PDB file of C-alpha atoms in Angstrom:
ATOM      1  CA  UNK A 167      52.769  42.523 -28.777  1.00 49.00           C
ATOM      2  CA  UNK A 168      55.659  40.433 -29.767  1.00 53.00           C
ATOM      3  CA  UNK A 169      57.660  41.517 -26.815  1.00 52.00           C
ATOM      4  CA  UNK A 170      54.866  40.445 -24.259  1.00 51.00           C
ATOM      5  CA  UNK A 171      54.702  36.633 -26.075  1.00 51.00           C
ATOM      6  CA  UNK A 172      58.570  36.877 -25.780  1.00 52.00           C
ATOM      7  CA  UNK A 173      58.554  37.370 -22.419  1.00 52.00           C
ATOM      8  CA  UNK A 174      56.087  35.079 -21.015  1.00 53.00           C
ATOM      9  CA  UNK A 175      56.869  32.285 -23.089  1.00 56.00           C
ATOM     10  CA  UNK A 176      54.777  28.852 -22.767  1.00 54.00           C
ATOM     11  CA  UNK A 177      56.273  25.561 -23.413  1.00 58.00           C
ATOM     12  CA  UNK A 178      54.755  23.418 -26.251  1.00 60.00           C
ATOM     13  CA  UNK A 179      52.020  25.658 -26.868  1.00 70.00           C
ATOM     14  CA  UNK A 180      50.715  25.523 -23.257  1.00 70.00           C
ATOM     15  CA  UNK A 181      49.400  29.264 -23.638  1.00 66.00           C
ATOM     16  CA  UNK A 182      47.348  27.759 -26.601  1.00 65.00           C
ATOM     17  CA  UNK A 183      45.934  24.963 -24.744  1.00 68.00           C
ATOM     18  CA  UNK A 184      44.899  27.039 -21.597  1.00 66.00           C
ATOM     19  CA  UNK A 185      43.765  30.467 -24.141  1.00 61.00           C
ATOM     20  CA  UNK A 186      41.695  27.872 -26.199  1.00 62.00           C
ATOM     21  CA  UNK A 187      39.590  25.722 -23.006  1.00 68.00           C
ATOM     22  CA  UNK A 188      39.080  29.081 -21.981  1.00 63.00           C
ATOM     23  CA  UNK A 189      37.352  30.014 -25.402  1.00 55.00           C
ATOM     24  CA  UNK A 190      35.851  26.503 -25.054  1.00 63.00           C
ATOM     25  CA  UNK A 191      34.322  27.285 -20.954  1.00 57.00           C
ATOM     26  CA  UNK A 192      32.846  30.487 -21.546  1.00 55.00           C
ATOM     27  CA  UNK A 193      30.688  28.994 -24.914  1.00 59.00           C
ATOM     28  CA  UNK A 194      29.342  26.184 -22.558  1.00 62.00           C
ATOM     29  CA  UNK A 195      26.049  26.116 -20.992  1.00 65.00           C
ATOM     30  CA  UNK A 196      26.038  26.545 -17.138  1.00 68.00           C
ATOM     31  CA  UNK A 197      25.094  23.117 -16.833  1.00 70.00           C
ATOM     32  CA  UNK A 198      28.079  22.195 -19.579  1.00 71.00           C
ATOM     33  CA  UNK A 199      30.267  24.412 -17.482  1.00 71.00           C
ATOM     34  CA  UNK A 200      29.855  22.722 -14.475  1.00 70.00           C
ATOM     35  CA  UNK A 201      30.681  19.055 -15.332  1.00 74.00           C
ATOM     36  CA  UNK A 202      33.510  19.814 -17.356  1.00 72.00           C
ATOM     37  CA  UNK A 203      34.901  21.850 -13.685  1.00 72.00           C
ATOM     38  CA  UNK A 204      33.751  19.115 -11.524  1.00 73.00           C
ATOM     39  CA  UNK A 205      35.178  16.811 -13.963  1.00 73.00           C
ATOM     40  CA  UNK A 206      39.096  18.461 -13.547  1.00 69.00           C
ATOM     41  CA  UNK A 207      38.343  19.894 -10.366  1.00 71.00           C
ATOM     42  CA  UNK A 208      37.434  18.879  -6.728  1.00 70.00           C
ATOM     43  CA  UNK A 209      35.577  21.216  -4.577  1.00 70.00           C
ATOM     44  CA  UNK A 210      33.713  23.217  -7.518  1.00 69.00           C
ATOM     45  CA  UNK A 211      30.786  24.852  -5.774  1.00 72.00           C
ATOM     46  CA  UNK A 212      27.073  23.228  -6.996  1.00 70.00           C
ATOM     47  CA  UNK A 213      25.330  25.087  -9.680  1.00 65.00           C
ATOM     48  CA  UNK A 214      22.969  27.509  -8.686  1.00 59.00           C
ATOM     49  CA  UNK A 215      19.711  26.001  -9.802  1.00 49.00           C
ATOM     50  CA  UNK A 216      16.768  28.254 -11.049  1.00 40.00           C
ATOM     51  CA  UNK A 217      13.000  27.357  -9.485  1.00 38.00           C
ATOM     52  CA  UNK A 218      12.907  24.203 -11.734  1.00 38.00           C
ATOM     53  CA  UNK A 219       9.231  24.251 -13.286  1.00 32.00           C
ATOM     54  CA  UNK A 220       8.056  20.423 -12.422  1.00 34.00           C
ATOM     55  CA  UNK A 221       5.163  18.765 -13.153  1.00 33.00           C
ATOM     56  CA  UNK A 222       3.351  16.366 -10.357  1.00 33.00           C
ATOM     57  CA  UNK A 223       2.308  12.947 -11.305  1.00 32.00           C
ATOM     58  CA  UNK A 224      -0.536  11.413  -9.083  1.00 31.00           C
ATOM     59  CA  UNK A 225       1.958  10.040  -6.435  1.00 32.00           C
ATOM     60  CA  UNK A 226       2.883  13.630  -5.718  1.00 31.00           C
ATOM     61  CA  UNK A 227       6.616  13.322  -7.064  1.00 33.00           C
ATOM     62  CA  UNK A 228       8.516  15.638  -9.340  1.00 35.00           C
ATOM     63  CA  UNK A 229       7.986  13.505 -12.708  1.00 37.00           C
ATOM     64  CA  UNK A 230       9.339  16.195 -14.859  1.00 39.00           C
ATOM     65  CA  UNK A 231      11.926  19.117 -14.513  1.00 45.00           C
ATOM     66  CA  UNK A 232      12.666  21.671 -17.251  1.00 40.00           C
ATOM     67  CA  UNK A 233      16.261  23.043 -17.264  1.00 44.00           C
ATOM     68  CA  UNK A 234      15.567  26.864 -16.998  1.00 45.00           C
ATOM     69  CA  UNK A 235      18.788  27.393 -18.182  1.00 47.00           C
ATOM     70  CA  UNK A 236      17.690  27.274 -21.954  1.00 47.00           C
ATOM     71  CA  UNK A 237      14.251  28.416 -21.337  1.00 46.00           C
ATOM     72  CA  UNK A 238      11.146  28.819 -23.684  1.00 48.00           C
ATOM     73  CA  UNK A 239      11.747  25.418 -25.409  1.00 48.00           C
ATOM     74  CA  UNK A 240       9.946  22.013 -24.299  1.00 51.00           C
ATOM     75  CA  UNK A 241      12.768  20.263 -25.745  1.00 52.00           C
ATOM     76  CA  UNK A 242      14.922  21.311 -22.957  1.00 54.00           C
ATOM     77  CA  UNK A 243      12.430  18.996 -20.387  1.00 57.00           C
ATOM     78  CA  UNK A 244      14.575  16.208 -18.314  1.00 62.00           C
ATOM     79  CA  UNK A 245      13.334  13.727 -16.211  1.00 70.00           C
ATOM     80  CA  UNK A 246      13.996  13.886 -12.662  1.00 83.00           C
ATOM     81  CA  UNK A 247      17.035  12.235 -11.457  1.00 87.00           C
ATOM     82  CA  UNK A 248      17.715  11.017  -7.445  1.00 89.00           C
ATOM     83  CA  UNK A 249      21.252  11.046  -6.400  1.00 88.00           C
ATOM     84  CA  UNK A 250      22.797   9.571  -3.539  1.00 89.00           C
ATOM     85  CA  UNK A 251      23.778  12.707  -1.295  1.00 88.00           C
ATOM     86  CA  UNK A 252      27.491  12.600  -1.663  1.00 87.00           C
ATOM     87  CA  UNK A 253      26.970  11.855  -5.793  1.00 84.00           C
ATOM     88  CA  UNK A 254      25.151  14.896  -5.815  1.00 80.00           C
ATOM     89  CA  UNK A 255      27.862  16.570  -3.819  1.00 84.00           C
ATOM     90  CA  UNK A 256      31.102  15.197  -5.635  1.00 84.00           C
ATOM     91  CA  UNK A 257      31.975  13.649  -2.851  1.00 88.00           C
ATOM     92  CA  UNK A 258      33.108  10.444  -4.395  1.00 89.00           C
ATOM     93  CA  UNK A 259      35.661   9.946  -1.386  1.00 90.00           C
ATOM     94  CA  UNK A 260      32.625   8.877   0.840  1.00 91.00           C
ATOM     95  CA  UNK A 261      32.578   5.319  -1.239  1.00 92.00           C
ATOM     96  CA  UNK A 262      35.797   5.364  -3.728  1.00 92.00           C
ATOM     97  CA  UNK A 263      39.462   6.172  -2.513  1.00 91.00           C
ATOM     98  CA  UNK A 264      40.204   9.495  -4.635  1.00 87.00           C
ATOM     99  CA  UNK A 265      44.314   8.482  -4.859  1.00 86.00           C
ATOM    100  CA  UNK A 266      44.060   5.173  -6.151  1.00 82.00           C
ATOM    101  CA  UNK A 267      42.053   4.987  -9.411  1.00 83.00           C
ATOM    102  CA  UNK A 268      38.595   5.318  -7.752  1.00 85.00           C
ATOM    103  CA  UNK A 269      38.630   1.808  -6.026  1.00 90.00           C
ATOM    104  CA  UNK A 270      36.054   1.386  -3.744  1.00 92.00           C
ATOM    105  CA  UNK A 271      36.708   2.087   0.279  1.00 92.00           C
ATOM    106  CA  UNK A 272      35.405  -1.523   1.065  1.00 93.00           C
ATOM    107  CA  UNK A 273      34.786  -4.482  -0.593  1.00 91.00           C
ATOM    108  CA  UNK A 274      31.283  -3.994  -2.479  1.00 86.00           C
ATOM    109  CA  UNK A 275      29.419  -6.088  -0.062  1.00 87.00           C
ATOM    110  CA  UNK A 276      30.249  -4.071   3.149  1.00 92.00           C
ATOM    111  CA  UNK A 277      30.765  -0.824   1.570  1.00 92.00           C
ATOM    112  CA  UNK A 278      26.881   0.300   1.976  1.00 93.00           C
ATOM    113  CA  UNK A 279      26.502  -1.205   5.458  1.00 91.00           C
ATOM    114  CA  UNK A 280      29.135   1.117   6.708  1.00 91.00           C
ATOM    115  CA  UNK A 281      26.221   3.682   6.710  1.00 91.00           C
ATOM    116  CA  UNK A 282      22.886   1.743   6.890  1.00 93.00           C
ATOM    117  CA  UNK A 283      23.970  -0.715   9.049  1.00 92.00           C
ATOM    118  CA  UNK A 284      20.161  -0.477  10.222  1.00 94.00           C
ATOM    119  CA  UNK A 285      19.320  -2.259   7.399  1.00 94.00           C
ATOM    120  CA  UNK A 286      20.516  -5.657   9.171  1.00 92.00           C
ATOM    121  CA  UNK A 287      19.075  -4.505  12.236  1.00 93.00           C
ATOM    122  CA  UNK A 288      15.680  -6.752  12.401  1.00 95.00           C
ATOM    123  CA  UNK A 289      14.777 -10.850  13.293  1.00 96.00           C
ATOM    124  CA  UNK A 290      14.777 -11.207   9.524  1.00 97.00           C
ATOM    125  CA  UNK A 291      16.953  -9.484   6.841  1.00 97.00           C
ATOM    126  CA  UNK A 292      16.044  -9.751   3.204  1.00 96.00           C
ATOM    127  CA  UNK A 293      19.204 -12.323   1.801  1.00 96.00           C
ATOM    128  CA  UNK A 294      20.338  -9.222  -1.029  1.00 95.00           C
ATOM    129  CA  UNK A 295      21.094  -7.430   2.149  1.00 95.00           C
ATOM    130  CA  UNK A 296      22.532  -9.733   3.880  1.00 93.00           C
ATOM    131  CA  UNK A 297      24.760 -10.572   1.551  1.00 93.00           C
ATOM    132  CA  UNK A 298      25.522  -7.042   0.702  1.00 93.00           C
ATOM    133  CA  UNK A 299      24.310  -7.064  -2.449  1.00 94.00           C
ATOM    134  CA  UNK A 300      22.648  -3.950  -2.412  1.00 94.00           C
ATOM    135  CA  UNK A 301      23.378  -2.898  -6.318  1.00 94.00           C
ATOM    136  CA  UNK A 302      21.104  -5.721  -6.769  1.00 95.00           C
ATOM    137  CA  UNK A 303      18.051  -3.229  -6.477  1.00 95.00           C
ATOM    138  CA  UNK A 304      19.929   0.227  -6.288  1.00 95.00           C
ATOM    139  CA  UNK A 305      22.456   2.409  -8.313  1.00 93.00           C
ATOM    140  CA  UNK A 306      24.252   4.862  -6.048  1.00 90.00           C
ATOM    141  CA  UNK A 307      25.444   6.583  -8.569  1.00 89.00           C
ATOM    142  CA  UNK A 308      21.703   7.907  -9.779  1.00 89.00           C
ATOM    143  CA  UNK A 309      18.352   7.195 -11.275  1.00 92.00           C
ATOM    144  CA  UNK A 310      14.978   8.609 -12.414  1.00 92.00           C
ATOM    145  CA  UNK A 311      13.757   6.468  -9.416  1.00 93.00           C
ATOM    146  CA  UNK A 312      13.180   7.435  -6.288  1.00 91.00           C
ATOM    147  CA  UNK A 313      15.717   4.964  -3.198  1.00 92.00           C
ATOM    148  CA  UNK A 314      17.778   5.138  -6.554  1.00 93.00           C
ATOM    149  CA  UNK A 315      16.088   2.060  -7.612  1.00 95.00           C
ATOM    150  CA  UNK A 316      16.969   0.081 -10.963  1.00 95.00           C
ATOM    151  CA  UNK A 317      13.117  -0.531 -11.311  1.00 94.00           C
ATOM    152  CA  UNK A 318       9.702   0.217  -9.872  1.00 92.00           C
ATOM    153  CA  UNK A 319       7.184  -1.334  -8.563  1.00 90.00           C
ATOM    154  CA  UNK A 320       6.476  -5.317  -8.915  1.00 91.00           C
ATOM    155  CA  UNK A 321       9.061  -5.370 -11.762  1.00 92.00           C
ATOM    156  CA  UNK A 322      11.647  -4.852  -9.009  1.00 94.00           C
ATOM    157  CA  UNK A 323      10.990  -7.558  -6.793  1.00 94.00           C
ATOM    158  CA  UNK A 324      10.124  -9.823 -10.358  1.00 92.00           C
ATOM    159  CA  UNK A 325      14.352  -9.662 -10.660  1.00 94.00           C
ATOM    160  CA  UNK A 326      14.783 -12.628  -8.708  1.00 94.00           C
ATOM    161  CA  UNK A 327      11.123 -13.762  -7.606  1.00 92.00           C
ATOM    162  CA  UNK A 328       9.109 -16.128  -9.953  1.00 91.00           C
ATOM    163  CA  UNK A 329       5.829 -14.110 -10.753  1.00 89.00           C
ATOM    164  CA  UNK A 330       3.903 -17.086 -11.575  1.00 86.00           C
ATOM    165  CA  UNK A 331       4.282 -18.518  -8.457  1.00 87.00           C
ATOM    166  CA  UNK A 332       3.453 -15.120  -5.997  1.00 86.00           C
ATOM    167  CA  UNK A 333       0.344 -14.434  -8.030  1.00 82.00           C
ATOM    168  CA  UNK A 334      -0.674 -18.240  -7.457  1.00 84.00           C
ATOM    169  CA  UNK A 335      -0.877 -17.926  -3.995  1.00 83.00           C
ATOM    170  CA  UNK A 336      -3.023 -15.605  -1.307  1.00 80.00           C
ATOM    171  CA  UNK A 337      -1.322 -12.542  -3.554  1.00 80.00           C
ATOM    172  CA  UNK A 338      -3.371 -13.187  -6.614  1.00 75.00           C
ATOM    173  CA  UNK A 339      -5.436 -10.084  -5.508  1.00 78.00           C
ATOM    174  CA  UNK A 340      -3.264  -7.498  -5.162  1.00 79.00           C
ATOM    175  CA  UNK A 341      -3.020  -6.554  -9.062  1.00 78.00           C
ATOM    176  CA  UNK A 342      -0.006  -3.782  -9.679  1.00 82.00           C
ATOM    177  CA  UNK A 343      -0.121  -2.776  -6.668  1.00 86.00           C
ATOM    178  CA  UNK A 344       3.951  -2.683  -5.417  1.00 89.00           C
ATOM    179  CA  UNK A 345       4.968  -4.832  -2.673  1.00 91.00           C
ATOM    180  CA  UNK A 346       6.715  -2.824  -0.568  1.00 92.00           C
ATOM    181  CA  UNK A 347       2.904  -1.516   0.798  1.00 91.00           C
ATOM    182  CA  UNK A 348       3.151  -5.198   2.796  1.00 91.00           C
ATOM    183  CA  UNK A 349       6.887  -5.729   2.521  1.00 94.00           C
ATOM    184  CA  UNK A 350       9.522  -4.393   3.936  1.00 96.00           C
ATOM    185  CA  UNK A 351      12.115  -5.038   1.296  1.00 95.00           C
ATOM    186  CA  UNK A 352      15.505  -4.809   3.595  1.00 96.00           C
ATOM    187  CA  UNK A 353      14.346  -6.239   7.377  1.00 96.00           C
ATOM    188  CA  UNK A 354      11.223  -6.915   9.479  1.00 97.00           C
ATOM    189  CA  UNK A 355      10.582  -8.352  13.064  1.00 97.00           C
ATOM    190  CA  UNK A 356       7.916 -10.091  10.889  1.00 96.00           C
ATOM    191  CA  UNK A 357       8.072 -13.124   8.746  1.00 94.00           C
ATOM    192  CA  UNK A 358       8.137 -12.993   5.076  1.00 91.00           C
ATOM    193  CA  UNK A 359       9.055  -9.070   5.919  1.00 95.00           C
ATOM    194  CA  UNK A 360       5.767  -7.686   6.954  1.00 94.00           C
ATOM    195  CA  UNK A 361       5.332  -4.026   8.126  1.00 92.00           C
TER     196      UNK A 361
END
């Protein structure tokens, strides 16, 4: 045994560092795993994903997804999270530049144009958008909404529009529901961005 160390020798303890994260990857969960390779690693294949048991709310959407992984426990449940497609892929050289510390590809408020440039496309365009200040309202990196929303709903559009003064008007009868059913919240050929 000596004689093998002796002949494959490691500088400062490399073989240590590289026997002991491999001790440290096989213990980890799939899941675990996964990020800690995606983390070091570009290219690492997604994680096979076992029928995910989900629960439907009353808008038909996945509300809840258990992580089969650890099965037979409730305290394994997760909420559903939306991803931008190239999050969800790794592919973080769609928006950042990979060799220089992750800056973005653009400045922030171009950068999501570059693909929904049909967003501007319409006689009026919703000032967040056309000012490119699409974070405003989304997270492209992920959220349990669906769009990737920051919030749902009224409480959305109640960021930067005065409540009191929408539900004093001809809107005073719409209660909770969301305005996006009348609103187009990027564009419309219609004033105040009908549909």
């Amino acid at each position: 045994m000596k004689f093998f160390f002796s002949k494959f020798r490691f500088s400062n303890g490399l073989f240590f560092v590289l026997f002991f994260s491999g001790l440290f990857l096989v213990q980890c969960s799939p899941a675990a795993r996964h990020r800690v390779l995606s983390f070091f690693f570009d290219g690492v294949p997604p994680l096979k994903q076992s029928p995910a048991l989900a629960r439907k709310n009353n808008a038909g959407q996945s509300a809840l997804s258990l992580n089969t992984a650890n099965a037979g426990s409730l305290s394994t449940a997760q909420p559903v999270m939306y991803y931008h497609p190239q999050t969800g892929e790794n592919r973080c050289d769609a928006c950042h530049n990979v060799s220089q510390s992750y800056h973005l590809l653009a400045p922030p408020d171009s950068l999501c144009l570059i693909c929904h440039d049909d967003k501007t496309d319409a006689k009026y365009v919703h000032p967040p958008v056309e000012e490119g200040e699409c974070l405003d309202c989304h997270n492209p990196h992920g959220t349990k909404n669906k769009y990737l929303l920051l919030k749902t709903g009224q409480a959305l559009c109640f960021q930067c529009h005065d409540e009191s003064e929408i539900k004093n008007t001809e809107h005073r009868v719409i209660g909770k529901e969301a305005c996006t059913v009348c609103h187009n919240p990027h564009n419309s050929d219609n004033q105040y961005f009908l549909r």
